[in-house]
Amino acid sequence: MFDLNQLETSYDKCLKCNACVASCPVSAVTFDFGGPKHMGPELKRLIDNQQIIDDKRIEFCTLCGNCDISCPENVHISTLTAYAKAIHTKKSGSGFRDFVLSNAELVGKMASAFAPVTNLAMKMKPIRKMMDKMMDIPEDRRFPSYRFKNFKRIYKNKTAGSKRKVAYFVGCYATYNAPEVAESFVKVMKFNGIEVVRPCQKCCGIPMLANGRMKQARKNADYNIKSLLPYVRQGYDVVATCTSCSLALKKEYLSIDGTDEARELAAHVYDAGEYLRMLKENGELNMNLAPLKETAGYHAPCHMKDQGMGSPAMDILELIPEYTVQDLGAGCCGQCGTFGFKKEKYDVSMKLGRAMAQSVEELNADYTVTECGMCKNQLDQLTDKAVKHPMQILAESYERAKQAV
């Protein structure tokens, strides 16, 4: 099932290095995780010389990618740990809870179809206690709300005629939980004379990889590549407003699919902030931005940092007159996608989030900004500040500028 031979042997360079361990958020707060060096490169070395080894501690890897960022030898540690997760799931199996958490799109479709009832039920203590007892989903964990009028119902445009044109990879969160983010992105593109289409798409697969479901993640990757590549070949740029989605399209598909088509697609994928920054560098960005006399604290998602593109959201937001944005510099938020929804990981998730919550409190800005829906979920639980997506702020600035004319 898993072709481990396709993984490069560059991990031999890891013998005397512990940079990944020093940068691992989970290793910093618990000994339950073996650490990225042992669970990735060292475990792969043992497998090469013996037999397939299943280590339960791999469950505590969040696939945040901080190990990849810190590695001085460019070893793809998170890829090695993703395969270790897949081996563990295949050998040990996984329960109904992990099946539910790994299928964000399926849950989104069902929950949004009954959104008012779903949202009410998720706030009822008896139901949360039952989920805690029967599914090991902690009763204290906050859940994002779902929208009946989701973005898939709202936006059906499949073709564009502008000079620049965008194929929008919406992702599960902006589709089912926060359609206002997707709508704001479409508005921002419209203010820049760019038409947006929503191609057919499935979940990017990151939740599946995080739960060791490599086969399902590959199926979704194959579907998305086949759906998006024709747009690329017609001159569209593929843009995502979720950093986990853009990471999947740019990086993870190269590891789990590895085809020429995956590489062709990856070369045309942008994070939304990255795309706007590129327009600015090319002299194409609409600079008619109205002043916003607001202060914001910016939380950088791990999956944004893993793409090695700096902080494009901050670069763009700093263009808004009288707007002040400051990096919270707090590291991993601790939600880590599905990780924070698991009872046995909940305490670790909360420990990881303390530094972020403290940073938000100390900065005391008007609100917090982040691109990641799951980071927002943790921020909503641990802080009392509103949380916005960069595209919502940009859309507001553009709209105010238009009204002032």
PDB file of C-alpha atoms in Angstrom, residues 63 85 89 98 101-105 202-220 338:
ATOM      1  CA  LEU A  63       2.142  17.487  10.593  1.00  0.00           C
ATOM      2  CA  LYS A  85       1.155   7.807  10.476  1.00  0.00           C
ATOM      3  CA  THR A  89      -3.282   3.531  10.957  1.00  0.00           C
ATOM      4  CA  ASP A  98     -10.896   9.732  13.414  1.00  0.00           C
ATOM      5  CA  LEU A 101     -12.465  14.174  11.726  1.00  0.00           C
ATOM      6  CA  SER A 102     -10.561  13.168   8.602  1.00  0.00           C
ATOM      7  CA  ASN A 103     -13.603  13.700   6.390  1.00  0.00           C
ATOM      8  CA  ALA A 104     -14.051  17.446   6.800  1.00  0.00           C
ATOM      9  CA  GLU A 105     -15.879  17.804   3.494  1.00  0.00           C
ATOM     10  CA  LYS A 202     -12.701  17.901  -2.960  1.00  0.00           C
ATOM     11  CA  CYS A 203     -11.110  18.404   0.452  1.00  0.00           C
ATOM     12  CA  CYS A 204      -7.388  19.076   0.014  1.00  0.00           C
ATOM     13  CA  GLY A 205      -6.631  15.916   2.015  1.00  0.00           C
ATOM     14  CA  ILE A 206      -4.669  17.446   4.896  1.00  0.00           C
ATOM     15  CA  PRO A 207      -7.129  16.122   7.543  1.00  0.00           C
ATOM     16  CA  MET A 208      -6.779  12.664   5.997  1.00  0.00           C
ATOM     17  CA  LEU A 209      -2.980  12.770   6.092  1.00  0.00           C
ATOM     18  CA  ALA A 210      -3.096  13.957   9.696  1.00  0.00           C
ATOM     19  CA  ASN A 211      -5.164  10.879  10.583  1.00  0.00           C
ATOM     20  CA  GLY A 212      -3.031   8.404   8.661  1.00  0.00           C
ATOM     21  CA  ARG A 213      -5.472   7.924   5.787  1.00  0.00           C
ATOM     22  CA  MET A 214      -2.930   8.086   2.976  1.00  0.00           C
ATOM     23  CA  LYS A 215      -5.028   6.165   0.449  1.00  0.00           C
ATOM     24  CA  GLN A 216      -7.989   8.546   0.779  1.00  0.00           C
ATOM     25  CA  ALA A 217      -5.694  11.587   0.652  1.00  0.00           C
ATOM     26  CA  ARG A 218      -4.200  10.288  -2.599  1.00  0.00           C
ATOM     27  CA  LYS A 219      -7.680   9.860  -4.086  1.00  0.00           C
ATOM     28  CA  ASN A 220      -8.554  13.454  -3.261  1.00  0.00           C
ATOM     29  CA  THR A 338      -8.080  17.717  13.910  1.00  0.00           C
TER      30      THR A 338
END
